[in-house]
Each structure stands twice: as C-alpha cells, then as structure tokens.
Short mmCIF file of C-alpha atoms and ligand atoms in Angstrom, two decimals:
data_model
loop_
_atom_site.label_atom_id
_atom_site.label_comp_id
_atom_site.label_asym_id
_atom_site.label_seq_id
_atom_site.Cartn_x
_atom_site.Cartn_y
_atom_site.Cartn_z
CA UNK F 1409 0.00 0.00 0.00
CA UNK F 1410 1.25 3.50 -0.83
CA UNK F 1411 0.02 6.72 0.79
CA UNK F 1412 0.71 10.17 -0.60
CA UNK F 1413 0.36 12.86 2.07
CA UNK F 1414 0.06 16.63 1.83
CA UNK F 1415 0.79 19.04 4.69
CA UNK F 1416 0.27 22.82 4.46
CA UNK F 1417 -0.99 23.75 7.94
CA UNK F 1418 1.50 26.56 8.53
CA UNK F 1419 4.56 27.76 6.61
CA UNK F 1420 6.08 24.49 5.41
CA UNK F 1421 4.85 22.83 2.24
CA UNK F 1422 5.26 19.08 2.65
CA UNK F 1423 4.53 16.09 0.43
CA UNK F 1424 5.60 12.55 1.29
CA UNK F 1425 5.06 9.04 -0.04
CA UNK F 1426 4.97 6.20 2.47
CA UNK F 1427 4.95 2.52 1.53
CA UNK F 1428 3.48 0.01 3.96
CA UNK F 1429 4.21 -3.69 3.60
CA UNK F 1430 3.36 -6.26 6.29
CA UNK F 1431 2.70 -3.35 8.70
CA UNK F 1432 6.25 -2.05 8.11
CA UNK F 1433 6.85 1.52 6.95
CA UNK F 1434 9.23 2.43 4.16
CA UNK F 1435 9.77 6.11 3.40
CA UNK F 1436 9.75 6.50 -0.38
CA UNK F 1437 10.00 10.29 -0.33
CA UNK F 1438 9.60 13.19 2.06
CA UNK F 1439 9.90 16.71 0.69
CA UNK F 1440 9.58 19.79 2.88
CA UNK F 1441 9.85 23.21 1.32
CA UNK F 1442 10.41 25.76 4.05
CA UNK F 1443 9.22 29.34 3.69
CA UNK F 1444 11.50 30.53 6.48
CA UNK F 1445 13.42 32.94 4.23
CA UNK F 1446 10.20 34.62 3.16
CA UNK F 1447 8.77 35.06 6.67
CA UNK F 1448 12.11 35.97 8.28
CA UNK F 1449 11.78 39.65 7.51
CA UNK F 1450 8.44 39.81 9.33
CA UNK F 1451 9.56 37.76 12.35
CA UNK F 1452 6.53 35.47 12.03
CA UNK F 1453 4.21 33.78 9.56
CA UNK F 1454 1.86 35.83 7.37
CA UNK F 1455 -1.04 33.50 6.46
CA UNK F 1456 -1.85 35.01 3.05
CA UNK F 1457 1.77 35.08 2.02
CA UNK F 1458 2.13 31.49 3.23
CA UNK F 1459 -0.94 30.48 1.19
CA UNK F 1460 0.52 32.04 -1.97
CA UNK F 1461 3.75 30.12 -1.45
CA UNK F 1462 1.91 26.83 -0.87
CA UNK F 1463 -0.02 27.41 -4.10
CA UNK F 1464 3.23 27.99 -5.93
CA UNK F 1465 5.08 25.08 -4.34
CA UNK F 1466 2.59 22.23 -4.34
CA UNK F 1467 2.76 21.15 -8.02
CA UNK F 1468 6.58 21.10 -8.31
CA UNK F 1469 6.91 19.38 -4.92
CA UNK F 1470 4.39 16.72 -5.93
CA UNK F 1471 6.43 15.98 -9.02
CA UNK F 1472 9.64 15.79 -7.00
CA UNK F 1473 8.03 13.56 -4.37
CA UNK F 1474 6.79 11.13 -7.06
CA UNK F 1475 10.14 11.13 -8.85
CA UNK F 1476 12.04 10.56 -5.59
CA UNK F 1477 9.64 7.72 -4.76
CA UNK F 1478 10.38 6.27 -8.21
CA UNK F 1479 6.67 6.30 -9.00
CA UNK F 1480 7.29 8.46 -12.06
CA UNK F 1481 10.01 8.26 -14.66
CA UNK F 1482 11.62 11.65 -15.42
CA UNK F 1483 10.67 11.84 -19.12
CA UNK F 1484 7.40 9.96 -19.23
CA UNK F 1485 4.64 12.54 -19.36
CA UNK F 1486 1.63 10.24 -19.61
CA UNK F 1487 2.59 7.87 -16.82
CA UNK F 1488 0.28 7.65 -13.82
CA UNK F 1489 1.77 7.04 -10.39
CA UNK F 1490 0.41 3.99 -8.57
CA UNK F 1491 -0.97 5.09 -5.20
CA UNK F 1492 -3.69 3.77 -2.88
CA UNK F 1493 -4.59 6.67 -0.65
CA UNK F 1494 -4.17 10.43 -0.38
CA UNK F 1495 -3.86 12.05 3.05
CA UNK F 1496 -4.24 15.72 3.83
CA UNK F 1497 -3.96 17.86 6.98
CA UNK F 1498 -7.34 19.48 7.72
CA UNK F 1499 -6.49 21.23 11.01
CA UNK F 1500 -5.54 22.72 13.32
CA UNK F 1501 -3.58 25.38 11.47
CA UNK F 1502 -3.88 28.56 9.43
CA UNK F 1503 -7.16 28.34 7.55
CA UNK F 1504 -6.07 29.76 4.16
CA UNK F 1505 -3.05 27.44 4.21
CA UNK F 1506 -5.11 24.38 5.15
CA UNK F 1507 -7.55 25.05 2.28
CA UNK F 1508 -4.71 25.24 -0.24
CA UNK F 1509 -3.57 21.75 0.70
CA UNK F 1510 -7.13 20.41 0.82
CA UNK F 1511 -8.08 21.81 -2.61
CA UNK F 1512 -4.90 20.38 -4.11
CA UNK F 1513 -5.49 17.00 -2.47
CA UNK F 1514 -9.14 16.86 -3.60
CA UNK F 1515 -8.19 17.70 -7.23
CA UNK F 1516 -5.54 15.01 -7.19
CA UNK F 1517 -7.82 12.43 -5.58
CA UNK F 1518 -10.53 13.12 -8.17
CA UNK F 1519 -8.06 12.86 -11.05
CA UNK F 1520 -6.61 9.60 -9.75
CA UNK F 1521 -9.93 8.30 -8.42
CA UNK F 1522 -8.45 7.66 -4.98
CA UNK F 1523 -9.94 7.95 -1.50
CA UNK F 1524 -8.85 10.78 0.80
CA UNK F 1525 -8.09 10.60 4.52
CA UNK F 1526 -8.41 13.84 6.57
CA UNK F 1527 -5.62 14.14 9.16
CA UNK F 1528 -5.43 16.02 12.46
CA UNK F 1529 -2.09 17.84 12.60
CA UNK F 1530 -1.62 17.35 16.36
CA UNK F 1531 -2.18 13.62 16.05
CA UNK F 1532 0.33 13.61 13.18
CA UNK F 1533 2.93 15.29 15.44
CA UNK F 1534 2.41 12.50 18.00
CA UNK F 1535 2.52 9.77 15.37
CA UNK F 1536 5.83 11.14 14.04
CA UNK F 1537 7.17 8.78 16.73
CA UNK F 1538 5.77 5.80 14.86
CA UNK F 1539 7.73 6.43 11.65
CA UNK F 1540 10.67 4.36 12.81
CA UNK F 1541 9.58 3.10 16.24
CA UNK F 1542 6.53 1.48 17.70
CA UNK F 1543 5.50 2.82 21.11
CA UNK F 1544 2.99 0.31 22.39
CA UNK F 1545 2.62 0.68 26.15
CA UNK F 1546 -0.39 2.78 27.10
CA UNK F 1547 -1.56 5.02 28.66
CA UNK F 1548 0.90 7.54 27.28
CA UNK F 1549 1.34 11.19 28.13
CA UNK F 1550 2.02 13.22 25.00
CA UNK F 1551 3.60 16.64 25.14
CA UNK F 1552 2.94 18.48 21.88
CA UNK F 1553 4.77 21.79 21.64
CA UNK F 1554 4.93 23.82 18.46
CA UNK F 1555 4.59 27.36 17.15
CA UNK F 1556 0.81 27.14 17.49
CA UNK F 1557 0.23 24.64 20.31
CA UNK F 1558 1.33 23.58 23.76
CA UNK F 1559 -0.73 20.66 24.98
CA UNK F 1560 -0.51 17.75 27.37
CA UNK F 1561 -2.57 14.88 26.00
CA UNK F 1562 -3.51 11.57 27.55
CA UNK F 1563 -3.31 8.86 24.89
CA UNK F 1564 -5.32 5.95 26.24
CA UNK F 1565 -4.59 3.82 23.24
CA UNK F 1566 -3.94 4.31 19.54
CA UNK F 1567 -6.46 6.87 18.29
CA UNK F 1568 -7.95 7.68 21.70
CA UNK F 1569 -6.96 11.02 23.16
CA UNK F 1570 -7.95 13.41 25.91
CA UNK F 1571 -6.51 16.91 26.25
CA UNK F 1572 -5.40 17.34 29.87
CA UNK F 1573 -4.18 20.88 29.58
CA UNK F 1574 -2.97 23.50 27.15
CA UNK F 1575 -1.65 27.00 26.95
CA UNK F 1576 -4.00 29.76 27.99
CA UNK F 1577 -2.26 32.30 25.78
CA UNK F 1578 0.91 31.94 23.68
CA UNK F 1579 2.32 28.59 22.61
CA UNK F 1580 5.86 27.81 23.79
CA UNK F 1581 7.23 28.07 20.23
CA UNK F 1582 5.45 31.37 19.73
CA UNK F 1583 7.05 32.66 22.94
CA UNK F 1584 10.51 31.61 21.72
CA UNK F 1585 9.85 33.26 18.35
CA UNK F 1586 8.78 36.51 20.04
CA UNK F 1587 11.72 36.54 22.47
CA UNK F 1588 14.07 36.01 19.53
CA UNK F 1589 12.51 38.98 17.81
CA UNK F 1590 13.01 41.20 20.90
CA UNK F 1591 16.67 40.18 20.96
CA UNK F 1592 17.11 40.80 17.23
CA UNK F 1593 17.51 37.12 16.33
CA UNK F 1594 16.14 35.43 13.22
CA UNK F 1595 12.85 33.60 12.72
CA UNK F 1596 12.13 30.84 13.69
CA UNK F 1597 13.35 31.80 17.14
CA UNK F 1598 13.52 28.38 18.81
CA UNK F 1599 16.67 27.10 17.09
CA UNK F 1600 18.32 30.55 17.28
CA UNK F 1601 17.71 30.78 21.03
CA UNK F 1602 19.06 27.25 21.49
CA UNK F 1603 22.25 28.16 19.60
CA UNK F 1604 22.80 31.35 21.60
CA UNK F 1605 22.00 29.62 24.91
CA UNK F 1606 24.65 26.98 24.20
CA UNK F 1607 27.27 29.75 23.94
CA UNK F 1608 26.30 31.39 27.23
CA UNK F 1609 29.14 31.31 29.74
CA UNK F 1610 28.86 30.00 33.28
CA UNK F 1611 29.26 33.34 35.06
CA UNK F 1612 25.83 34.75 34.33
CA UNK F 1613 26.98 38.33 34.78
CA UNK F 1614 23.52 39.88 34.36
CA UNK F 1615 21.75 37.60 36.84
CA UNK F 1616 18.59 37.44 34.74
CA UNK F 1617 15.75 35.65 36.50
CA UNK F 1618 12.61 34.97 34.50
CA UNK F 1619 9.33 33.59 35.86
CA UNK F 1620 8.29 29.93 35.40
CA UNK F 1621 4.59 30.62 34.74
CA UNK F 1622 2.09 28.23 36.35
CA UNK F 1623 4.82 25.75 37.23
CA UNK F 1624 3.43 24.84 40.68
CA UNK F 1625 -0.27 25.00 39.80
CA UNK F 1626 -2.12 21.73 40.14
CA UNK F 1627 -3.50 21.74 36.59
CA UNK F 1628 -1.84 20.80 33.30
CA UNK F 1629 -2.23 24.21 31.69
CA UNK F 1630 0.51 26.56 30.56
CA UNK F 1631 0.95 30.29 30.02
CA UNK F 1632 3.86 31.78 28.13
CA UNK F 1633 2.85 35.33 27.28
CA UNK F 1634 4.04 36.66 30.67
CA UNK F 1635 7.45 35.16 30.04
CA UNK F 1636 7.81 37.08 26.80
CA UNK F 1637 6.71 40.29 28.60
CA UNK F 1638 9.27 39.66 31.36
CA UNK F 1639 11.98 39.40 28.70
CA UNK F 1640 10.79 42.66 27.16
CA UNK F 1641 10.86 44.48 30.54
CA UNK F 1642 14.33 43.24 31.34
CA UNK F 1643 15.52 44.18 27.85
CA UNK F 1644 14.08 47.69 28.13
CA UNK F 1645 15.62 48.22 31.57
CA UNK F 1646 19.13 47.71 30.16
CA UNK F 1647 21.38 50.29 28.55
CA UNK F 1648 21.64 50.23 24.73
CA UNK F 1649 25.21 48.94 25.09
CA UNK F 1650 24.17 45.96 27.21
CA UNK F 1651 21.17 45.17 24.98
CA UNK F 1652 23.53 44.82 22.05
CA UNK F 1653 26.19 42.83 23.90
CA UNK F 1654 26.57 39.20 23.04
CA UNK F 1655 26.93 38.18 26.70
CA UNK F 1656 23.54 39.67 27.56
CA UNK F 1657 21.90 38.09 24.51
CA UNK F 1658 23.37 34.67 25.25
CA UNK F 1659 22.45 34.86 28.92
CA UNK F 1660 18.88 35.91 28.11
CA UNK F 1661 18.56 33.03 25.62
CA UNK F 1662 19.88 30.60 28.22
CA UNK F 1663 17.42 31.78 30.87
CA UNK F 1664 14.47 31.81 28.42
CA UNK F 1665 15.23 28.27 27.31
CA UNK F 1666 15.59 27.18 30.96
CA UNK F 1667 12.28 28.80 31.94
CA UNK F 1668 10.34 27.21 29.07
CA UNK F 1669 11.86 23.75 29.52
CA UNK F 1670 11.50 23.84 33.34
CA UNK F 1671 7.73 24.33 33.00
CA UNK F 1672 7.30 21.79 30.21
CA UNK F 1673 9.29 19.14 32.06
CA UNK F 1674 7.62 19.61 35.44
CA UNK F 1675 4.09 19.49 34.05
CA UNK F 1676 4.83 16.50 31.83
CA UNK F 1677 6.23 14.51 34.76
CA UNK F 1678 3.29 15.50 36.94
CA UNK F 1679 0.81 14.28 34.30
CA UNK F 1680 2.78 11.05 33.85
CA UNK F 1681 2.67 10.35 37.61
CA UNK F 1682 -0.98 11.36 38.06
CA UNK F 1683 -2.19 9.16 35.19
CA UNK F 1684 0.20 6.27 35.87
CA UNK F 1685 1.55 6.57 32.35
CA UNK F 1686 3.68 3.80 30.90
CA UNK F 1687 5.06 6.02 28.15
CA UNK F 1688 5.95 9.66 27.53
CA UNK F 1689 5.80 10.86 23.93
CA UNK F 1690 7.02 14.20 22.55
CA UNK F 1691 5.97 15.91 19.34
CA UNK F 1692 6.06 19.29 17.57
CA UNK F 1693 8.75 21.74 16.50
CA UNK F 1694 9.86 22.77 20.00
CA UNK F 1695 10.60 19.13 20.90
CA UNK F 1696 13.53 19.33 18.47
CA UNK F 1697 15.14 21.30 21.30
CA UNK F 1698 18.14 19.35 22.54
CA UNK F 1699 18.00 20.83 26.04
CA UNK F 1700 14.35 19.76 26.46
CA UNK F 1701 14.99 16.26 25.06
CA UNK F 1702 18.06 15.63 27.21
CA UNK F 1703 16.83 17.15 30.47
CA UNK F 1704 13.54 15.29 30.23
CA UNK F 1705 15.44 12.07 29.57
CA UNK F 1706 17.53 12.59 32.71
CA UNK F 1707 14.48 13.41 34.85
CA UNK F 1708 12.57 10.35 33.61
CA UNK F 1709 15.58 8.15 34.31
CA UNK F 1710 15.78 9.54 37.85
CA UNK F 1711 12.10 9.91 38.84
CA UNK F 1712 10.17 7.49 36.64
CA UNK F 1713 12.67 4.88 35.46
CA UNK F 1714 10.02 2.40 34.34
CA UNK F 1715 8.49 4.79 31.83
CA UNK F 1716 9.37 4.44 28.15
CA UNK F 1717 10.39 7.71 26.51
CA UNK F 1718 9.91 8.52 22.84
CA UNK F 1719 10.73 11.61 20.84
CA UNK F 1720 10.73 11.87 17.06
CA UNK F 1721 13.98 12.16 15.17
CA UNK F 1722 14.75 15.89 15.14
CA UNK F 1723 13.96 16.26 11.44
CA UNK F 1724 10.47 14.84 12.07
CA UNK F 1725 9.67 17.20 14.98
CA UNK F 1726 8.95 20.18 12.76
CA UNK F 1727 6.16 20.11 10.19
CA UNK F 1728 6.43 17.43 7.51
CA UNK F 1729 4.05 15.30 5.46
CA UNK F 1730 5.56 11.97 6.44
CA UNK F 1731 3.91 12.11 9.85
CA UNK F 1732 0.67 12.99 8.04
CA UNK F 1733 1.00 9.79 6.01
CA UNK F 1734 1.61 7.72 9.16
CA UNK F 1735 -1.48 9.26 10.82
CA UNK F 1736 -3.55 8.43 7.71
CA UNK F 1737 -2.38 4.83 7.86
CA UNK F 1738 -3.80 4.52 11.38
CA UNK F 1739 -6.97 6.39 10.35
CA UNK F 1740 -7.78 4.46 7.20
CA UNK F 1741 -11.33 3.79 8.27
CA UNK F 1742 -12.01 7.50 7.76
CA UNK F 1743 -11.15 7.38 4.08
CA UNK F 1744 -13.78 8.84 1.79
CA UNK F 1745 -14.52 9.72 -1.80
CA UNK F 1746 -17.12 12.19 -0.65
CA UNK F 1747 -14.87 15.19 -1.31
CA UNK F 1748 -17.25 17.74 0.17
CA UNK F 1749 -16.71 16.18 3.59
CA UNK F 1750 -13.07 17.28 3.59
CA UNK F 1751 -13.14 20.70 5.29
CA UNK F 1752 -10.48 22.86 6.92
CA UNK F 1753 -10.92 23.45 10.64
CA UNK F 1754 -8.38 25.93 11.98
CA UNK F 1755 -9.22 25.05 15.60
CA UNK F 1756 -9.65 21.31 15.26
CA UNK F 1757 -8.93 19.55 18.57
CA UNK F 1758 -7.29 16.16 18.85
CA UNK F 1759 -9.91 13.45 19.25
CA UNK F 1760 -12.60 15.63 17.64
CA UNK F 1761 -14.32 13.81 14.79
CA UNK F 1762 -13.27 14.89 11.32
O1 KG4 E 1491 5.64 22.04 14.68
P1 KG4 E 1491 6.18 23.23 13.97
O2 KG4 E 1491 7.17 23.01 12.85
O3 KG4 E 1491 5.05 24.12 13.40
C1 KG4 E 1491 3.81 24.31 14.01
O4 KG4 E 1491 2.95 23.40 13.91
O5 KG4 E 1491 3.70 25.37 14.67
O6 KG4 E 1491 6.86 24.14 15.12
C2 KG4 E 1491 7.49 25.36 14.84
C3 KG4 E 1491 8.03 25.94 16.15
C4 KG4 E 1491 8.61 27.36 16.01
O7 KG4 E 1491 8.06 28.16 17.02
C5 KG4 E 1491 10.12 27.15 16.23
O8 KG4 E 1491 10.75 28.27 16.83
C6 KG4 E 1491 10.14 25.94 17.13
O9 KG4 E 1491 9.09 25.12 16.67
N1 KG4 E 1491 11.41 25.19 17.06
C7 KG4 E 1491 12.27 25.04 18.09
C8 KG4 E 1491 13.36 24.30 17.60
N2 KG4 E 1491 13.14 24.02 16.28
C9 KG4 E 1491 11.93 24.57 15.97
N3 KG4 E 1491 12.19 25.47 19.36
C10 KG4 E 1491 13.21 25.17 20.18
N4 KG4 E 1491 14.31 24.49 19.80
C11 KG4 E 1491 14.44 24.03 18.52
N5 KG4 E 1491 15.52 23.35 18.16
ZN1 ZN E 1492 3.10 21.54 13.48
#
C-alpha cells in the first residue's frame, strides 16, 4: 500500500510518499519546502503570504516527491503514479493554508480516483514517533509543543486522546519566536535561542531571573505570554550597550530556554505520575530542542525509570508530510470519496471527529 500525504498547515509545504508492507513503513519520499526565508523579515508567519507560497510550491513538490519515490520516470509525461490513498492535513492550522492543501489533495484524488483521509495535525505530530519506532505501552502522556500549540494529551490507546491541559495564551514556540525577535535574532526563534543559549558562559553576569509561569499550579495548563513580557521588561531596563552585547543576549537566551523547559518538564512529569503513564511521547517543532529532550530524559531516568520515553527524530519534529502519512495509515477507516466532507478546521482539537 502507498500513501501520498500533503501538509500545508503553517509555513512548510510538505509532500511525502509512504509505503506500507506487512505493517512495516518504508519512506519513499519526504519533501519539505520551508518558507523561512520569506517570513524571516516579518519575524513570524503571514497567512496570506504562506498560502501564496503553498499554491506555488505544491505542483513542483508533488512531481519531485513522485520522482524521488520512483513512482514516475523523469521523461514519461503520460505515466500515472500507482498510489492507494491520499492524506491531507485538515487542522488545526492557518485556515487559508489548510484550504490550499485540501483543494490540491481533492483535485488530485478526483483525477486519480483515490480515497482521501483527513488528518489532524496534532495527532500527526504525535505519530511522528511511529515512523521508525513502535511505542505500544499505554496510557501515554504526549507533550505536543509547536509554534501554534502547547498541549498535554492523555493517549489511552492508539487513536484515543484526551486533552489534559494546554496553553492559555501563547504557545511555547510562539514565545521563543517573540523573544528572539526582541533580541534581534532570526525567525524561527527556537533554534536561534538554542544556539545562543549553548554559547552562554557559566558566570551569568547579568543575573537574569525569568518567571516559570504556572509551574506549581495543580492543573496541566501553561501560560507563556508573561514570560515574553518579562523578557521585554528586562531588555528595556538595560542600557543600549548591554542590549547589544553578546553576553547579555546569550544569557537571556539561556534563561528563556531554561524557563520554558523547566515548566514543560515539570508538568509532563506530573501528568505522567498522576495518570500512571507507561510512556511519555514528545511531538512538535519545540521538541527538536536538545535541552528539552536531554533534560527530560535525565528526569525520567531519575524519577520514573520504568516509563518508556519517545521523541521523534529531530527532522520529524517540525512540520512534515511523512507524519501525516503515518497518521492516515492509522486512520484508514475514515477514508472517503465524498470530497465535500473534507473541510479545513483551523481550531480542530485532537480526538474531535473529522
Ligand atoms: O511544529 P512546527 O514546525 O510548526 C507548528 O505546527 O507550529 O513548530 C514550529 C516551532 C517554532 O516556534 C520554532 O521556533 C520551534 O518550533 N522550534 C524550536 C526548535 N526548532 C523549531 N524550538 C526550540 N528548539 C528548537 N531546536
Ligand atoms: Zn506543526
């Protein structure tokens, strides 16, 4: 069986082809075209600009994905690729971007007379762990952290989810992107902050202390907008010379990364204990963060040594269509040729019916 998946929920255009034989996955192609350069100058994603880029990118990326998968021969113009299923992200995400992917997927499915599977982007981030591994001990606590989401999810079994808590304002990735912007760093901010933090020296000359919002509250919710404001206040209280100094920038990045990861780690461990989880699963762009991955690993080893710990390969943490294909494989019973049923839902929640 071969699934072609399309992902356009935010600013990455992704198309992948996944082959499944005897329940084993083989990645035939996985193309991600990043729009980072385009959005860099604005310090964030502009939905209409992102939509225009998706529209431009989808056809050439499809061709490349099929060529890479060896489902098309370079010079054969009449050849039809042999596929079984088309998957497309329907939400959550930026609505104009989601519709671009959906319209493209529906056209393709009609042309090829193939069924479509609508995919939830948050579930896809979780199932990025199943590309090359097979977490199978449930319940699992999933921490999904991206530019648009910060959620703790109880996964009772494959396909059964309950949101335990989420951010009440900014997502963790959004906070990192905004802090980076304050400090004059590039978009996306997460990787830039991580790089600067790694260079920060031990002395911590500026003694920056940021809040750890909601860390001791008994719920599983988060709040990151106050953290960004605290960075802004500290930044504004410094002289222009200090603001521009690399020591200050590196120290601020270090403390921001510590604050975000402290909260994420504490709440994840609390949820894992409270729900007697057998597994902890990470997903989403921010979980590419080495500090988060490593510190959580150490804490699990120390406090919950029996728990299995999964995080996607770093390249599969950020948006890609391969995870969309994997999610579609597990959601095959939702396949349909009733195209009108495939609708974008910018606020789609995990577990909500599609
Ligand atoms: O999952 P994703 O690619 O897109 C959304 O669904 O939002 O996540 C993008 C977010 C951005 O906020 C970016 O700054 C953050 O993930 N990010 C990171 C790292 N790589 C990407 N944050 C921290 N450390 C990283 N290495
Ligand atoms: Zn995402």
